[in-house]
């Protein structure tokens, strides 16, 4: 059962998905939840604060729903092909962002990021979270002898940004009613592994 803050977040997402975030007012949100505007301000001081909470709440809910657990670096061994590890990490992330509520949220945020600083801040935060997770994974891969990078940070940044772009492209295709181009990600992982997998 949703608490009041979650009700407000989901109501705002519904309104934003229908009309765009910029056209949603605090009064509309209060009306949709069935509370007064004054009561809404007891929970959130601004629409930007609601949007920030929306990101945190939806991301956590998606991780729980899709059973997204932190990667166990102790289980990584040179016996596991680099391609399998990278594909698993990407599939986990893709599952989270393609969760229906998260997908609706990202559609709203991506359409607003050029004109709304709160939306841009969320996209930066999400990208930086992905880059940090990739760096942590890549340092573990290097230590375990599964991959070799001359510069781990640069390789991780390049990988994270490319994966991010491919997923954005897949989302755009989905929005257009087109099938996802699975081969694009597979080809990229294959080439990445050719360059960086440790030689056995």
PDB file of C-alpha atoms in Angstrom:
ATOM      1  CA  UNK A   1       0.000   0.000   0.000  1.00  0.00           C
ATOM      2  CA  UNK A   2       1.349   3.418  -1.003  1.00  0.00           C
ATOM      3  CA  UNK A   3       2.000   6.069   1.621  1.00  0.00           C
ATOM      4  CA  UNK A   4       0.921   9.666   0.977  1.00  0.00           C
ATOM      5  CA  UNK A   5       4.264  10.735  -0.532  1.00  0.00           C
ATOM      6  CA  UNK A   6       4.154   7.799  -2.940  1.00  0.00           C
ATOM      7  CA  UNK A   7       0.547   8.668  -3.875  1.00  0.00           C
ATOM      8  CA  UNK A   8       1.690  12.199  -4.707  1.00  0.00           C
ATOM      9  CA  UNK A   9       4.623  10.900  -6.761  1.00  0.00           C
ATOM     10  CA  UNK A  10       2.492   8.491  -8.807  1.00  0.00           C
ATOM     11  CA  UNK A  11      -0.237  11.103  -9.312  1.00  0.00           C
ATOM     12  CA  UNK A  12       2.380  13.558 -10.603  1.00  0.00           C
ATOM     13  CA  UNK A  13       3.773  10.902 -12.944  1.00  0.00           C
ATOM     14  CA  UNK A  14       0.264  10.228 -14.327  1.00  0.00           C
ATOM     15  CA  UNK A  15      -0.318  13.931 -14.967  1.00  0.00           C
ATOM     16  CA  UNK A  16       3.146  14.465 -16.467  1.00  0.00           C
ATOM     17  CA  UNK A  17       2.801  11.432 -18.766  1.00  0.00           C
ATOM     18  CA  UNK A  18      -0.508  12.830 -20.062  1.00  0.00           C
ATOM     19  CA  UNK A  19       0.322  16.516 -20.432  1.00  0.00           C
ATOM     20  CA  UNK A  20       4.069  17.027 -19.943  1.00  0.00           C
ATOM     21  CA  UNK A  21       5.757  17.937 -16.708  1.00  0.00           C
ATOM     22  CA  UNK A  22       5.852  21.665 -17.459  1.00  0.00           C
ATOM     23  CA  UNK A  23       2.063  21.950 -17.583  1.00  0.00           C
ATOM     24  CA  UNK A  24       1.474  20.171 -14.260  1.00  0.00           C
ATOM     25  CA  UNK A  25       0.651  22.486 -11.355  1.00  0.00           C
ATOM     26  CA  UNK A  26       0.714  21.818  -7.629  1.00  0.00           C
ATOM     27  CA  UNK A  27      -3.067  22.387  -7.592  1.00  0.00           C
ATOM     28  CA  UNK A  28      -3.577  19.695 -10.250  1.00  0.00           C
ATOM     29  CA  UNK A  29      -1.459  17.283  -8.237  1.00  0.00           C
ATOM     30  CA  UNK A  30      -3.415  18.021  -5.053  1.00  0.00           C
ATOM     31  CA  UNK A  31      -6.718  17.532  -6.915  1.00  0.00           C
ATOM     32  CA  UNK A  32      -5.600  14.203  -8.374  1.00  0.00           C
ATOM     33  CA  UNK A  33      -4.525  12.906  -4.954  1.00  0.00           C
ATOM     34  CA  UNK A  34      -7.696  14.266  -3.323  1.00  0.00           C
ATOM     35  CA  UNK A  35      -6.019  16.591  -0.837  1.00  0.00           C
ATOM     36  CA  UNK A  36      -5.784  20.342  -0.419  1.00  0.00           C
ATOM     37  CA  UNK A  37      -2.912  22.306  -1.911  1.00  0.00           C
ATOM     38  CA  UNK A  38      -1.857  23.278   1.625  1.00  0.00           C
ATOM     39  CA  UNK A  39      -1.717  19.596   2.572  1.00  0.00           C
ATOM     40  CA  UNK A  40       0.402  18.880  -0.517  1.00  0.00           C
ATOM     41  CA  UNK A  41       2.898  21.525   0.628  1.00  0.00           C
ATOM     42  CA  UNK A  42       3.182  19.699   3.962  1.00  0.00           C
ATOM     43  CA  UNK A  43       4.771  16.820   2.011  1.00  0.00           C
ATOM     44  CA  UNK A  44       6.691  18.648  -0.735  1.00  0.00           C
ATOM     45  CA  UNK A  45       7.786  22.267  -0.978  1.00  0.00           C
ATOM     46  CA  UNK A  46       7.862  22.338  -4.808  1.00  0.00           C
ATOM     47  CA  UNK A  47       7.208  20.370  -7.966  1.00  0.00           C
ATOM     48  CA  UNK A  48      10.979  19.975  -8.385  1.00  0.00           C
ATOM     49  CA  UNK A  49      11.121  18.250  -4.992  1.00  0.00           C
ATOM     50  CA  UNK A  50       8.356  15.876  -6.118  1.00  0.00           C
ATOM     51  CA  UNK A  51      10.286  15.059  -9.301  1.00  0.00           C
ATOM     52  CA  UNK A  52      13.440  14.286  -7.304  1.00  0.00           C
ATOM     53  CA  UNK A  53      11.460  12.035  -4.944  1.00  0.00           C
ATOM     54  CA  UNK A  54       9.830  10.404  -7.967  1.00  0.00           C
ATOM     55  CA  UNK A  55      13.227   9.336  -9.271  1.00  0.00           C
ATOM     56  CA  UNK A  56      14.280   7.831  -5.923  1.00  0.00           C
ATOM     57  CA  UNK A  57      10.942   6.087  -5.252  1.00  0.00           C
ATOM     58  CA  UNK A  58      10.497   4.654  -8.750  1.00  0.00           C
ATOM     59  CA  UNK A  59      14.120   3.526  -9.025  1.00  0.00           C
ATOM     60  CA  UNK A  60      13.935   1.717  -5.661  1.00  0.00           C
ATOM     61  CA  UNK A  61      10.569   0.146  -6.554  1.00  0.00           C
ATOM     62  CA  UNK A  62      11.930  -1.044  -9.913  1.00  0.00           C
ATOM     63  CA  UNK A  63      15.011  -2.588  -8.278  1.00  0.00           C
ATOM     64  CA  UNK A  64      12.808  -4.437  -5.768  1.00  0.00           C
ATOM     65  CA  UNK A  65      10.281  -5.571  -8.374  1.00  0.00           C
ATOM     66  CA  UNK A  66      12.949  -6.829 -10.763  1.00  0.00           C
ATOM     67  CA  UNK A  67      15.050  -8.353  -7.967  1.00  0.00           C
ATOM     68  CA  UNK A  68      18.064  -6.208  -8.864  1.00  0.00           C
ATOM     69  CA  UNK A  69      20.758  -7.068  -6.333  1.00  0.00           C
ATOM     70  CA  UNK A  70      24.297  -5.673  -6.161  1.00  0.00           C
ATOM     71  CA  UNK A  71      26.808  -7.665  -8.188  1.00  0.00           C
ATOM     72  CA  UNK A  72      28.827 -10.079  -6.050  1.00  0.00           C
ATOM     73  CA  UNK A  73      32.409  -9.315  -7.111  1.00  0.00           C
ATOM     74  CA  UNK A  74      33.739 -12.276  -5.103  1.00  0.00           C
ATOM     75  CA  UNK A  75      31.998 -14.621  -7.551  1.00  0.00           C
ATOM     76  CA  UNK A  76      33.818 -13.210 -10.561  1.00  0.00           C
ATOM     77  CA  UNK A  77      36.509 -15.561 -11.855  1.00  0.00           C
ATOM     78  CA  UNK A  78      38.582 -15.785 -15.058  1.00  0.00           C
ATOM     79  CA  UNK A  79      36.500 -18.873 -15.944  1.00  0.00           C
ATOM     80  CA  UNK A  80      33.515 -16.623 -16.647  1.00  0.00           C
ATOM     81  CA  UNK A  81      33.815 -14.960 -20.084  1.00  0.00           C
ATOM     82  CA  UNK A  82      33.924 -11.173 -20.028  1.00  0.00           C
ATOM     83  CA  UNK A  83      31.016 -11.075 -22.491  1.00  0.00           C
ATOM     84  CA  UNK A  84      28.796 -13.027 -20.055  1.00  0.00           C
ATOM     85  CA  UNK A  85      29.597 -10.647 -17.181  1.00  0.00           C
ATOM     86  CA  UNK A  86      28.985  -7.510 -19.248  1.00  0.00           C
ATOM     87  CA  UNK A  87      25.803  -8.871 -20.813  1.00  0.00           C
ATOM     88  CA  UNK A  88      24.468  -9.783 -17.366  1.00  0.00           C
ATOM     89  CA  UNK A  89      25.211  -6.309 -15.991  1.00  0.00           C
ATOM     90  CA  UNK A  90      23.560  -4.615 -18.975  1.00  0.00           C
ATOM     91  CA  UNK A  91      20.510  -6.908 -18.851  1.00  0.00           C
ATOM     92  CA  UNK A  92      20.027  -6.090 -15.170  1.00  0.00           C
ATOM     93  CA  UNK A  93      20.164  -2.353 -15.870  1.00  0.00           C
ATOM     94  CA  UNK A  94      17.948  -2.660 -18.943  1.00  0.00           C
ATOM     95  CA  UNK A  95      15.372  -4.617 -16.918  1.00  0.00           C
ATOM     96  CA  UNK A  96      15.251  -1.815 -14.368  1.00  0.00           C
ATOM     97  CA  UNK A  97      14.894   1.072 -16.848  1.00  0.00           C
ATOM     98  CA  UNK A  98      12.335  -0.845 -18.935  1.00  0.00           C
ATOM     99  CA  UNK A  99      10.088  -1.402 -15.931  1.00  0.00           C
ATOM    100  CA  UNK A 100       6.768   0.190 -17.065  1.00  0.00           C
ATOM    101  CA  UNK A 101       6.723   2.905 -14.378  1.00  0.00           C
ATOM    102  CA  UNK A 102      10.417   3.736 -14.836  1.00  0.00           C
ATOM    103  CA  UNK A 103       9.963   3.796 -18.611  1.00  0.00           C
ATOM    104  CA  UNK A 104       7.083   6.293 -18.258  1.00  0.00           C
ATOM    105  CA  UNK A 105       9.211   8.368 -15.900  1.00  0.00           C
ATOM    106  CA  UNK A 106      12.219   8.418 -18.251  1.00  0.00           C
ATOM    107  CA  UNK A 107      10.000   9.432 -21.174  1.00  0.00           C
ATOM    108  CA  UNK A 108       8.798  12.426 -19.149  1.00  0.00           C
ATOM    109  CA  UNK A 109      12.275  13.358 -17.891  1.00  0.00           C
ATOM    110  CA  UNK A 110      13.969  12.993 -21.270  1.00  0.00           C
ATOM    111  CA  UNK A 111      11.381  15.232 -22.907  1.00  0.00           C
ATOM    112  CA  UNK A 112      11.933  17.887 -20.218  1.00  0.00           C
ATOM    113  CA  UNK A 113      15.688  17.829 -19.655  1.00  0.00           C
ATOM    114  CA  UNK A 114      16.494  20.550 -22.194  1.00  0.00           C
ATOM    115  CA  UNK A 115      14.197  23.075 -20.480  1.00  0.00           C
ATOM    116  CA  UNK A 116      13.868  21.875 -16.893  1.00  0.00           C
ATOM    117  CA  UNK A 117      16.949  21.949 -14.611  1.00  0.00           C
ATOM    118  CA  UNK A 118      15.382  19.389 -12.217  1.00  0.00           C
ATOM    119  CA  UNK A 119      14.937  16.930 -15.099  1.00  0.00           C
ATOM    120  CA  UNK A 120      18.486  17.552 -16.322  1.00  0.00           C
ATOM    121  CA  UNK A 121      19.785  16.989 -12.786  1.00  0.00           C
ATOM    122  CA  UNK A 122      18.071  13.588 -12.644  1.00  0.00           C
ATOM    123  CA  UNK A 123      19.565  12.541 -15.984  1.00  0.00           C
ATOM    124  CA  UNK A 124      23.023  13.611 -14.794  1.00  0.00           C
ATOM    125  CA  UNK A 125      22.546  11.713 -11.519  1.00  0.00           C
ATOM    126  CA  UNK A 126      21.422   8.561 -13.351  1.00  0.00           C
ATOM    127  CA  UNK A 127      24.356   8.759 -15.776  1.00  0.00           C
ATOM    128  CA  UNK A 128      26.852   9.327 -12.966  1.00  0.00           C
ATOM    129  CA  UNK A 129      25.400   6.374 -11.016  1.00  0.00           C
ATOM    130  CA  UNK A 130      25.874   4.172 -14.077  1.00  0.00           C
ATOM    131  CA  UNK A 131      29.448   5.420 -14.635  1.00  0.00           C
ATOM    132  CA  UNK A 132      30.361   4.808 -10.980  1.00  0.00           C
ATOM    133  CA  UNK A 133      28.895   1.261 -11.056  1.00  0.00           C
ATOM    134  CA  UNK A 134      30.812   0.529 -14.280  1.00  0.00           C
ATOM    135  CA  UNK A 135      34.095   1.796 -12.809  1.00  0.00           C
ATOM    136  CA  UNK A 136      33.630  -0.407  -9.740  1.00  0.00           C
ATOM    137  CA  UNK A 137      32.945  -3.422 -11.963  1.00  0.00           C
ATOM    138  CA  UNK A 138      35.900  -2.692 -14.253  1.00  0.00           C
ATOM    139  CA  UNK A 139      38.348  -2.366 -11.345  1.00  0.00           C
ATOM    140  CA  UNK A 140      37.125  -5.765 -10.105  1.00  0.00           C
ATOM    141  CA  UNK A 141      37.529  -7.268 -13.597  1.00  0.00           C
ATOM    142  CA  UNK A 142      41.078  -5.955 -13.782  1.00  0.00           C
ATOM    143  CA  UNK A 143      42.020  -7.235 -10.312  1.00  0.00           C
ATOM    144  CA  UNK A 144      40.507 -10.659 -11.084  1.00  0.00           C
ATOM    145  CA  UNK A 145      42.445 -10.932 -14.351  1.00  0.00           C
ATOM    146  CA  UNK A 146      39.268 -11.088 -16.459  1.00  0.00           C
ATOM    147  CA  UNK A 147      39.968  -7.900 -18.411  1.00  0.00           C
ATOM    148  CA  UNK A 148      42.887  -5.572 -18.940  1.00  0.00           C
ATOM    149  CA  UNK A 149      42.504  -1.801 -19.297  1.00  0.00           C
ATOM    150  CA  UNK A 150      45.334   0.674 -19.728  1.00  0.00           C
ATOM    151  CA  UNK A 151      43.062   3.264 -18.112  1.00  0.00           C
ATOM    152  CA  UNK A 152      40.165   1.765 -16.143  1.00  0.00           C
ATOM    153  CA  UNK A 153      38.351   5.058 -15.595  1.00  0.00           C
ATOM    154  CA  UNK A 154      38.385   6.009 -19.272  1.00  0.00           C
ATOM    155  CA  UNK A 155      37.325   2.528 -20.396  1.00  0.00           C
ATOM    156  CA  UNK A 156      34.479   2.509 -17.851  1.00  0.00           C
ATOM    157  CA  UNK A 157      33.310   5.976 -18.880  1.00  0.00           C
ATOM    158  CA  UNK A 158      33.374   5.049 -22.570  1.00  0.00           C
ATOM    159  CA  UNK A 159      31.535   1.768 -21.951  1.00  0.00           C
ATOM    160  CA  UNK A 160      28.869   3.335 -19.708  1.00  0.00           C
ATOM    161  CA  UNK A 161      28.168   6.195 -22.106  1.00  0.00           C
ATOM    162  CA  UNK A 162      27.944   3.890 -25.122  1.00  0.00           C
ATOM    163  CA  UNK A 163      25.596   1.491 -23.331  1.00  0.00           C
ATOM    164  CA  UNK A 164      23.553   4.479 -22.136  1.00  0.00           C
ATOM    165  CA  UNK A 165      23.279   5.764 -25.729  1.00  0.00           C
ATOM    166  CA  UNK A 166      22.280   2.369 -27.100  1.00  0.00           C
ATOM    167  CA  UNK A 167      19.568   2.002 -24.448  1.00  0.00           C
ATOM    168  CA  UNK A 168      18.321   5.530 -25.263  1.00  0.00           C
ATOM    169  CA  UNK A 169      18.185   4.498 -28.924  1.00  0.00           C
ATOM    170  CA  UNK A 170      16.245   1.351 -28.002  1.00  0.00           C
ATOM    171  CA  UNK A 171      13.789   3.462 -25.971  1.00  0.00           C
ATOM    172  CA  UNK A 172      13.293   5.821 -28.930  1.00  0.00           C
ATOM    173  CA  UNK A 173      12.584   2.844 -31.196  1.00  0.00           C
ATOM    174  CA  UNK A 174      10.126   1.480 -28.631  1.00  0.00           C
ATOM    175  CA  UNK A 175       8.383   4.870 -28.521  1.00  0.00           C
ATOM    176  CA  UNK A 176       8.017   4.709 -32.315  1.00  0.00           C
ATOM    177  CA  UNK A 177       6.524   1.206 -32.098  1.00  0.00           C
ATOM    178  CA  UNK A 178       9.620  -0.381 -33.631  1.00  0.00           C
ATOM    179  CA  UNK A 179      11.341  -3.541 -32.431  1.00  0.00           C
ATOM    180  CA  UNK A 180      14.535  -3.214 -30.418  1.00  0.00           C
ATOM    181  CA  UNK A 181      17.760  -3.778 -32.359  1.00  0.00           C
ATOM    182  CA  UNK A 182      19.344  -6.410 -30.082  1.00  0.00           C
ATOM    183  CA  UNK A 183      22.265  -6.985 -32.441  1.00  0.00           C
ATOM    184  CA  UNK A 184      23.602  -3.482 -31.865  1.00  0.00           C
ATOM    185  CA  UNK A 185      24.339  -4.126 -28.166  1.00  0.00           C
ATOM    186  CA  UNK A 186      25.603  -7.638 -28.884  1.00  0.00           C
ATOM    187  CA  UNK A 187      27.999  -6.381 -31.568  1.00  0.00           C
ATOM    188  CA  UNK A 188      29.278  -3.657 -29.255  1.00  0.00           C
ATOM    189  CA  UNK A 189      29.924  -6.116 -26.395  1.00  0.00           C
ATOM    190  CA  UNK A 190      31.682  -8.507 -28.787  1.00  0.00           C
ATOM    191  CA  UNK A 191      34.010  -5.750 -30.045  1.00  0.00           C
ATOM    192  CA  UNK A 192      34.630  -4.431 -26.527  1.00  0.00           C
ATOM    193  CA  UNK A 193      35.607  -7.918 -25.354  1.00  0.00           C
ATOM    194  CA  UNK A 194      37.909  -8.376 -28.347  1.00  0.00           C
ATOM    195  CA  UNK A 195      39.772  -5.262 -27.238  1.00  0.00           C
ATOM    196  CA  UNK A 196      39.800  -5.714 -23.460  1.00  0.00           C
ATOM    197  CA  UNK A 197      39.299  -9.361 -22.464  1.00  0.00           C
ATOM    198  CA  UNK A 198      42.415 -10.737 -20.776  1.00  0.00           C
ATOM    199  CA  UNK A 199      44.309 -13.102 -23.030  1.00  0.00           C
ATOM    200  CA  UNK A 200      44.300 -16.683 -21.759  1.00  0.00           C
TER     201      UNK A 200
END
